[in-house]
Amino acid sequence: MRVNRILLSSSLIVVALVVQVTVLARLHLPGAVPDLLLLTVLGLALVYGHVGGALVGFFAGLLADLAPPADHAAGRYALVLCVIGYLAGLVKPETGQVKSASGPMAVVVAAALGSTLLYAGVGALVGDTAARHVGLGSLLFTAALYDLLLAPFVVPGVMALARRADYDPLADTSSTKAGDISSGWLAGGTGLRIGGQRGNGLRARAARARVARAGRIKGVKRL
């Protein structure tokens, strides 16, 4: 990944995790908790693609696994966000621009449901049965609802920042300069072309001189 991608992704992930732990986790909403970290990974994956999305998701999930007050095995949420980031990156728009909000919103709902199911499935493999006591159906519904309500305020902004960080003005400037130079060459011509134009001008002047001299000679003969 590029340096600007790493710096931006790290900053956004840290901010999202801090807000997640200090604010959203303390709202005590029924069912699931709004997953700001998941939405941040989705926004980055929709710009960086499946490889970048998988890397961002893995490190974001690993940071969440290690940050207090995490009470699950380290690597569990890293696996979940790595898979979700990879899958979300597969639907990255080819032009990098989203034409409508329906596509990203569908990705958010699918990611909320998929991350909840995958997290519960990995938990069941390691002996964590918390999802059974809370109710998997309630978790799925509330996770999709909360993330869908929060997504319009997070995903577009994250995608805009990621696109701006990927923007390389030097590349555009160099291409513009190359275009200006090439147009200058085409407009001004090469030295050989200029020499040819001068040669044509000299030949035209010589031809006009011959015509004028012939006219003077004819005039003398008539006299």
Backbone as numpy.savetxt, mean C-alpha at the origin, in Angstrom:
# Nx Ny Nz CAx CAy CAz Cx Cy Cz
11.20 -6.36 3.68 10.36 -5.17 3.68 11.23 -3.91 3.68
10.72 -2.84 3.11 11.45 -1.60 3.09 11.53 -1.01 4.49
12.50 -0.10 4.65 12.70 0.52 5.96 11.49 1.36 6.34
10.94 2.10 5.38 9.78 2.93 5.71 8.56 2.08 6.06
8.45 0.91 5.44 7.36 0.00 5.80 7.53 -0.53 7.22
8.75 -0.88 7.56 9.02 -1.41 8.90 8.74 -0.35 9.96
9.20 0.87 9.73 9.00 1.94 10.70 7.51 2.26 10.87
6.80 2.37 9.75 5.37 2.68 9.84 4.60 1.56 10.50
4.88 0.31 10.09 4.15 -0.82 10.65 4.41 -0.95 12.15
5.66 -0.77 12.56 5.99 -0.87 13.98 5.27 0.20 14.79
5.27 1.42 14.27 4.61 2.51 14.99 3.11 2.27 15.11
2.47 1.88 14.02 1.03 1.66 14.05 0.67 0.48 14.96
1.46 -0.57 14.92 1.17 -1.74 15.75 1.31 -1.40 17.23
2.35 -0.67 17.59 2.54 -0.29 19.00 1.39 0.60 19.48
1.01 1.58 18.67 -0.11 2.45 19.05 -1.40 1.66 19.18
-1.66 0.77 18.21 -2.88 -0.02 18.26 -2.91 -0.93 19.48
-1.77 -1.52 19.82 -1.72 -2.41 20.98 -1.93 -1.64 22.28
-1.34 -0.46 22.38 -1.51 0.35 23.59 -2.98 0.76 23.76
-3.61 1.20 22.68 -5.02 1.57 22.76 -5.87 0.34 23.06
-5.51 -0.78 22.47 -6.25 -2.02 22.70 -6.24 -2.42 24.18
-5.06 -2.35 24.79 -4.92 -2.82 26.17 -5.47 -1.80 27.17
-5.20 -0.53 26.93 -5.54 0.50 27.92 -6.96 1.03 27.80
-7.54 0.94 26.61 -8.87 1.54 26.40 -9.92 0.49 26.07
-9.74 -0.18 24.94 -10.79 -1.08 24.45 -11.01 -2.27 25.37
-9.94 -2.80 25.95 -10.08 -3.97 26.82 -10.79 -3.62 28.13
-10.86 -2.34 28.47 -11.47 -1.93 29.73 -12.90 -1.42 29.56
-13.44 -1.55 28.35 -14.81 -1.11 28.14 -15.83 -2.09 28.70
-15.43 -3.34 28.89 -16.31 -4.38 29.44 -17.59 -4.53 28.62
-17.39 -4.60 27.31 -18.52 -4.82 26.41 -18.93 -6.28 26.46
-20.19 -6.58 26.19 -20.62 -7.99 26.18 -19.98 -8.75 25.02
-19.53 -9.94 25.30 -18.94 -10.78 24.26 -17.48 -10.45 24.04
-17.13 -10.26 22.79 -15.74 -10.05 22.41 -15.31 -8.60 22.68
-14.04 -8.35 22.41 -13.45 -7.01 22.55 -13.13 -6.49 21.16
-13.43 -5.23 20.84 -13.02 -4.69 19.52 -11.53 -4.87 19.31
-11.17 -5.43 18.18 -9.77 -5.80 17.93 -9.12 -4.76 17.03
-8.57 -3.73 17.64 -7.89 -2.68 16.89 -6.62 -3.20 16.23
-5.94 -4.12 16.86 -4.72 -4.69 16.30 -5.01 -5.46 15.01
-6.10 -6.20 15.01 -6.50 -6.94 13.82 -6.81 -5.98 12.67
-7.52 -4.90 12.95 -7.86 -3.94 11.90 -6.61 -3.25 11.35
-5.64 -2.99 12.20 -4.39 -2.40 11.73 -3.64 -3.35 10.80
-3.60 -4.61 11.16 -2.95 -5.61 10.30 -3.69 -5.72 8.97
-5.00 -5.67 8.99 -5.77 -5.75 7.74 -5.47 -4.57 6.84
-5.45 -3.36 7.41 -5.15 -2.18 6.60 -3.78 -2.25 5.95
-2.79 -2.73 6.69 -1.44 -2.85 6.13 -1.37 -3.98 5.10
-2.05 -5.08 5.36 -2.02 -6.21 4.43 -2.68 -5.86 3.10
-3.71 -5.02 3.12 -4.39 -4.63 1.88 -3.53 -3.73 1.01
-2.45 -3.20 1.57 -1.52 -2.36 0.79 -0.23 -3.12 0.49
0.28 -3.88 1.46 1.57 -4.54 1.31 1.48 -5.90 0.64
0.29 -6.50 0.56 0.16 -7.81 -0.06 0.29 -8.94 0.94
0.28 -10.18 0.44 0.21 -11.35 1.32 1.50 -11.58 2.10
2.66 -11.33 1.48 3.92 -11.53 2.20 4.08 -10.50 3.31
3.89 -9.24 2.96 3.97 -8.19 3.97 2.90 -8.34 5.03
1.69 -8.75 4.63 0.63 -8.95 5.60 0.93 -10.06 6.58
1.54 -11.14 6.08 1.90 -12.25 6.97 2.98 -11.83 7.97
3.99 -11.09 7.50 5.06 -10.63 8.40 4.53 -9.66 9.44
3.74 -8.70 9.00 3.17 -7.72 9.93 2.27 -8.42 10.94
1.44 -9.36 10.47 0.54 -10.07 11.36 1.29 -10.90 12.38
2.36 -11.55 11.96 3.12 -12.39 12.89 3.73 -11.55 14.02
4.41 -10.47 13.66 5.06 -9.66 14.68 4.05 -8.91 15.54
2.92 -8.50 14.95 1.88 -7.86 15.75 1.28 -8.85 16.75
1.00 -10.07 16.29 0.47 -11.08 17.20 1.46 -11.50 18.27
2.74 -11.59 17.90 3.76 -11.95 18.88 3.89 -10.87 19.95
3.81 -9.62 19.54 3.86 -8.52 20.51 2.66 -8.56 21.44
1.50 -8.89 20.89 0.31 -9.01 21.74 0.41 -10.21 22.68
1.05 -11.28 22.23 1.24 -12.46 23.10 2.14 -12.15 24.29
3.13 -11.30 24.07 4.11 -11.01 25.13 3.72 -9.83 26.00
2.83 -8.98 25.51 2.45 -7.79 26.27 1.49 -8.16 27.39
1.66 -7.60 28.58 0.69 -7.85 29.65 -0.62 -7.14 29.33
-1.76 -7.64 29.75 -1.94 -8.80 30.65 -2.29 -10.08 29.90
-1.51 -10.47 28.90 -1.77 -11.68 28.13 -1.73 -12.90 29.04
-2.76 -13.76 28.89 -2.86 -14.94 29.75 -2.90 -16.23 28.94
-2.37 -16.17 27.71 -2.37 -17.36 26.86 -0.94 -17.67 26.43
-0.78 -18.81 25.78 0.55 -19.25 25.37 1.12 -18.32 24.31
2.41 -18.00 24.44 3.06 -17.13 23.47 3.10 -17.79 22.10
2.78 -17.02 21.09 2.75 -17.53 19.73 1.36 -17.86 19.23
0.39 -17.90 20.13 -0.96 -18.28 19.73 -1.59 -17.20 18.85
-1.56 -15.96 19.31 -2.15 -14.89 18.51 -1.25 -14.52 17.34
0.06 -14.78 17.47 0.97 -14.55 16.34 0.60 -15.43 15.16
0.27 -16.68 15.44 -0.16 -17.60 14.38 -1.46 -17.12 13.75
-2.39 -16.67 14.58 -3.69 -16.23 14.07 -3.53 -15.03 13.15
-2.82 -14.00 13.60 -2.68 -12.80 12.79 -1.79 -13.02 11.58
-0.85 -13.95 11.66 -0.02 -14.27 10.50 -0.88 -14.86 9.38
-1.75 -15.77 9.73 -2.65 -16.38 8.73 -3.63 -15.35 8.20
-4.21 -14.55 9.09 -5.18 -13.54 8.66 -4.51 -12.50 7.77
-3.30 -12.05 8.13 -2.59 -11.08 7.31 -2.25 -11.62 5.94
-1.87 -12.89 5.88 -1.57 -13.51 4.59 -2.80 -13.58 3.71
-3.92 -14.05 4.27 -5.15 -14.18 3.48 -5.69 -12.82 3.06
-5.60 -11.82 3.95 -6.07 -10.49 3.59 -5.22 -9.89 2.48
-3.91 -10.17 2.51 -3.04 -9.65 1.46 -3.31 -10.23 0.10
-3.94 -11.40 0.05 -4.26 -12.01 -1.24 -5.33 -11.24 -2.00
-6.15 -10.48 -1.30 -7.21 -9.68 -1.95 -6.78 -8.23 -2.10
-5.49 -7.98 -2.06 -4.99 -6.61 -2.25 -5.39 -6.11 -3.63
-5.93 -4.88 -3.73 -6.28 -4.33 -5.05 -5.04 -4.20 -5.92
-5.17 -4.54 -7.20 -4.02 -4.50 -8.10 -3.47 -3.09 -8.25
-4.36 -2.10 -8.30 -3.92 -0.72 -8.46 -3.55 -0.07 -7.13
-3.83 -0.75 -6.01 -3.56 -0.16 -4.70 -4.65 0.77 -4.22
-5.64 1.05 -5.04 -6.73 1.93 -4.69 -8.02 1.13 -4.57
-8.75 1.37 -3.48 -10.02 0.68 -3.25 -11.15 1.50 -3.88
-11.91 0.88 -4.78 -12.96 1.59 -5.48 -14.21 1.76 -4.64
-14.51 0.82 -3.74 -15.69 0.91 -2.89 -15.36 0.34 -1.53
-16.22 0.66 -0.55 -15.99 0.21 0.82 -16.50 -1.21 1.06
-17.24 -1.77 0.11 -17.81 -3.09 0.33 -16.75 -4.17 0.43
-15.70 -4.05 -0.39 -14.64 -5.05 -0.35 -13.91 -5.09 0.97
-13.37 -3.96 1.45 -12.70 -3.97 2.76 -13.62 -4.36 3.91
-14.89 -3.97 3.86 -15.80 -4.34 4.94 -16.04 -5.85 4.97
-16.12 -6.45 3.78 -16.26 -7.91 3.72 -15.01 -8.59 4.26
-13.85 -8.02 3.97 -12.59 -8.57 4.50 -12.57 -8.46 6.02
-13.07 -7.35 6.56 -13.10 -7.16 8.02 -13.99 -8.20 8.69
-15.18 -8.42 8.14 -16.10 -9.40 8.73 -15.49 -10.80 8.66
-14.94 -11.15 7.49 -14.33 -12.48 7.35 -13.14 -12.64 8.29
-12.34 -11.58 8.45 -11.18 -11.65 9.34 -11.61 -11.77 10.80
-12.65 -11.04 11.19 -13.13 -11.12 12.57 -13.63 -12.52 12.90
-14.41 -13.08 11.98 -14.91 -14.43 12.20 -13.78 -15.46 12.15
-12.90 -15.31 11.15 -11.82 -16.28 11.00 -10.83 -16.23 12.15
-10.50 -15.04 12.62 -9.54 -14.94 13.73 -10.13 -15.50 15.02
-11.42 -15.28 15.24 -12.06 -15.83 16.44 -12.10 -17.36 16.40
-12.47 -17.91 15.25 -12.51 -19.36 15.12 -11.11 -19.97 15.23
-10.14 -19.35 14.58 -8.78 -19.88 14.62 -8.18 -19.77 16.02
-8.46 -18.67 16.69 -7.94 -18.50 18.05 -8.56 -19.54 19.00
-9.87 -19.76 18.85 -10.53 -20.77 19.68 -10.04 -22.17 19.33
-9.80 -22.43 18.03 -9.31 -23.75 17.64 -7.93 -24.04 18.16
-7.03 -23.04 18.07 -5.68 -23.23 18.62 -5.74 -23.38 20.14
-6.66 -22.63 20.77 -6.82 -22.76 22.22 -7.30 -24.14 22.62
-8.20 -24.71 21.82 -8.69 -26.05 22.13 -7.57 -27.08 22.02
-6.63 -26.85 21.09 -5.52 -27.80 20.94 -4.57 -27.76 22.14
-4.46 -26.59 22.77 -3.54 -26.47 23.91 -4.27 -26.55 25.25
-5.57 -26.89 25.20 -6.31 -27.10 26.43 -7.01 -25.89 26.99
-7.13 -24.80 26.20 -7.84 -23.60 26.65 -9.30 -23.71 26.22
-10.19 -23.80 27.18 -11.63 -23.97 26.89 -12.43 -22.73 27.26
-11.80 -21.57 27.29 -12.50 -20.35 27.69 -13.61 -20.00 26.70
-13.38 -20.27 25.42 -14.38 -19.95 24.41 -15.66 -20.74 24.61
-15.55 -21.95 25.13 -16.75 -22.76 25.36 -17.60 -22.17 26.48
-16.95 -21.65 27.51 -17.70 -21.09 28.63 -18.39 -19.78 28.24
-17.73 -18.97 27.44 -18.32 -17.69 27.03 -19.40 -17.92 25.98
-19.21 -18.87 25.11 -20.14 -19.11 24.02 -19.54 -18.68 22.70
-19.22 -19.64 21.84 -18.54 -19.32 20.58 -19.43 -18.49 19.66
-20.73 -18.78 19.65 -21.65 -18.03 18.80 -21.70 -16.56 19.19
-21.76 -16.28 20.48 -21.76 -14.90 20.95 -20.46 -14.19 20.62
-19.35 -14.90 20.76 -18.06 -14.30 20.43 -17.97 -13.96 18.94
-18.45 -14.85 18.09 -18.40 -14.59 16.65 -19.24 -13.38 16.27
-20.45 -13.30 16.81 -21.35 -12.20 16.47 -20.80 -10.87 16.95
-20.40 -10.81 18.21 -19.92 -9.54 18.76 -18.58 -9.13 18.16
-17.70 -10.09 17.86 -16.43 -9.74 17.24 -16.64 -9.12 15.87
-17.51 -9.72 15.06 -17.80 -9.18 13.74 -18.47 -7.81 13.84
-19.39 -7.66 14.81 -20.11 -6.39 14.95 -19.19 -5.27 15.40
-18.39 -5.51 16.43 -17.51 -4.47 16.95 -16.45 -4.07 15.93
-15.85 -5.06 15.28 -14.81 -4.74 14.30 -15.39 -4.02 13.09
-16.61 -4.39 12.71 -17.24 -3.73 11.57 -17.57 -2.27 11.89
-17.97 -2.00 13.12 -18.26 -0.62 13.52 -16.99 0.22 13.65
-15.92 -0.40 14.06 -14.66 0.32 14.25 -13.85 0.45 12.97
-14.08 -0.43 12.01 -13.26 -0.48 10.79 -13.25 0.82 9.99
-14.39 1.52 9.77 -14.34 2.75 8.96 -13.45 3.83 9.55
-13.17 3.78 10.83 -12.32 4.78 11.46 -10.85 4.37 11.50
-10.55 3.12 11.13 -9.19 2.62 11.26 -8.60 2.20 9.92
-9.28 1.31 9.21 -8.71 0.71 8.01 -8.39 1.73 6.92
-9.30 2.66 6.57 -8.93 3.64 5.52 -7.72 4.50 5.89
-7.64 4.91 7.16 -6.50 5.71 7.57 -5.20 4.95 7.52
-5.23 3.69 7.95 -4.02 2.86 7.90 -3.58 2.64 6.45
-4.53 2.38 5.57 -4.19 2.17 4.16 -3.61 3.44 3.54
-4.17 4.60 3.88 -3.66 5.86 3.34 -2.23 6.12 3.81
-1.97 5.86 5.08 -0.61 6.04 5.60 0.38 5.07 4.94
-0.07 3.84 4.73 0.81 2.84 4.10 1.11 3.21 2.66
0.12 3.69 1.92 0.36 4.11 0.54 1.29 5.32 0.49
1.11 6.25 1.42 1.97 7.43 1.44 3.41 7.05 1.79
3.58 6.09 2.69 4.93 5.65 3.03 5.60 4.93 1.87
4.81 4.28 1.02 5.37 3.59 -0.14 5.66 4.52 -1.30
5.12 5.75 -1.24 5.30 6.69 -2.34 6.75 7.15 -2.39
7.37 7.05 -3.55 8.77 7.41 -3.74 8.86 8.60 -4.68
9.01 9.82 -4.12 9.08 10.99 -4.99 10.31 11.02 -5.87
11.40 10.38 -5.42 12.62 10.37 -6.23 12.41 9.62 -7.54
11.62 8.52 -7.45 11.35 7.76 -8.67 10.56 8.59 -9.67
9.53 9.30 -9.15 8.74 10.14 -10.04 9.56 11.28 -10.60
10.44 11.87 -9.76 11.27 12.98 -10.22 12.24 12.53 -11.30
12.85 11.35 -11.06 13.79 10.84 -12.05 13.11 10.51 -13.36
11.88 9.94 -13.25 11.16 9.63 -14.49 10.75 10.90 -15.21
10.37 11.94 -14.42 10.00 13.20 -15.03 11.20 13.85 -15.71
12.36 13.82 -15.00 13.56 14.38 -15.59 13.95 13.63 -16.85
13.82 12.31 -16.80 14.14 11.52 -17.98 13.23 11.89 -19.13
11.92 12.10 -18.81 10.99 12.51 -19.85 11.34 13.88 -20.40
11.74 14.83 -19.50 12.13 16.15 -19.96 13.37 16.09 -20.83
14.34 15.27 -20.39 15.57 15.16 -21.17 15.29 14.57 -22.54
14.48 13.49 -22.54 14.18 12.86 -23.82 13.41 13.80 -24.72
12.45 14.55 -24.13 11.70 15.49 -24.96 12.60 16.60 -25.46
13.59 17.00 -24.62 14.54 18.01 -25.08 15.38 17.51 -26.23
15.79 16.24 -26.12 16.56 15.66 -27.22 15.73 15.59 -28.48
14.45 15.21 -28.32 13.60 15.11 -29.49 13.30 16.47 -30.09
13.13 17.47 -29.21 12.79 18.80 -29.70 14.00 19.49 -30.31
15.16 19.40 -29.61 16.34 20.10 -30.09 17.13 19.33 -31.13
16.97 18.01 -31.11 17.72 17.19 -32.03 19.13 16.99 -31.56
19.85 16.12 -32.21 21.25 15.87 -31.88 22.13 16.85 -32.63
23.41 16.80 -32.32 24.35 17.68 -33.01 24.40 17.40 -34.50
24.27 16.13 -34.85 24.29 15.77 -36.27 23.09 16.34 -36.98
21.95 16.32 -36.27 20.75 16.84 -36.90 20.86 18.35 -37.08
21.44 19.01 -36.07 21.61 20.45 -36.20 22.57 20.77 -37.33
23.64 19.97 -37.43 24.58 20.17 -38.52 23.91 19.97 -39.87
23.02 18.97 -39.95 22.30 18.74 -41.19 21.41 19.91 -41.54
20.75 20.47 -40.48 19.88 21.61 -40.73 20.69 22.80 -41.23
21.91 23.01 -40.63 22.76 24.10 -41.09 23.20 23.87 -42.53
23.54 22.59 -42.85 23.94 22.29 -44.22 22.83 22.57 -45.21
21.59 22.21 -44.82 20.46 22.49 -45.69 20.28 23.99 -45.89
20.50 24.75 -44.80 20.37 26.20 -44.91 21.42 26.79 -45.84
22.65 26.29 -45.77 23.69 26.78 -46.65 23.39 26.46 -48.11
22.88 25.24 -48.33 22.54 24.86 -49.70 21.41 25.72 -50.24
20.43 26.04 -49.36 19.33 26.89 -49.83 19.83 28.28 -50.18
20.74 28.82 -49.38 21.28 30.15 -49.68 22.07 30.13 -50.99
22.85 29.07 -51.20 23.61 28.98 -52.45 22.67 28.91 -53.65
21.56 28.16 -53.49 20.61 28.06 -54.60 19.98 29.40 -54.89
19.62 30.16 -53.83 19.03 31.48 -54.07 20.05 32.42 -54.71
21.33 32.30 -54.32 22.36 33.14 -54.93 22.52 32.82 -56.42
22.47 31.53 -56.76 22.58 31.16 -58.17 21.41 31.70 -58.97
20.21 31.62 -58.41 19.03 32.14 -59.10 19.16 33.63 -59.32
19.62 34.35 -58.29 19.78 35.80 -58.43 20.83 36.14 -59.46
21.95 35.39 -59.49 23.01 35.65 -60.45 22.53 35.37 -61.87
21.75 34.28 -62.01 21.20 33.99 -63.33 20.25 35.09 -63.79
19.51 35.64 -62.86 18.60 36.72 -63.23 19.35 37.96 -63.68
20.46 38.26 -63.00 21.24 39.42 -63.40 21.88 39.21 -64.77
22.35 37.97 -65.03 22.96 37.68 -66.32 21.93 37.84 -67.44
20.71 37.34 -67.22 19.66 37.46 -68.24 19.34 38.93 -68.49
19.34 39.70 -67.42 19.07 41.13 -67.59 20.13 41.83 -68.43
21.38 41.44 -68.23 22.49 42.06 -68.99 22.38 41.70 -70.48
22.02 40.40 -70.74 21.90 39.97 -72.13 20.78 40.72 -72.85
19.68 40.95 -72.14 18.58 41.67 -72.78 18.98 43.07 -73.15
19.78 43.67 -72.29 20.23 45.01 -72.63 21.14 44.96 -73.85
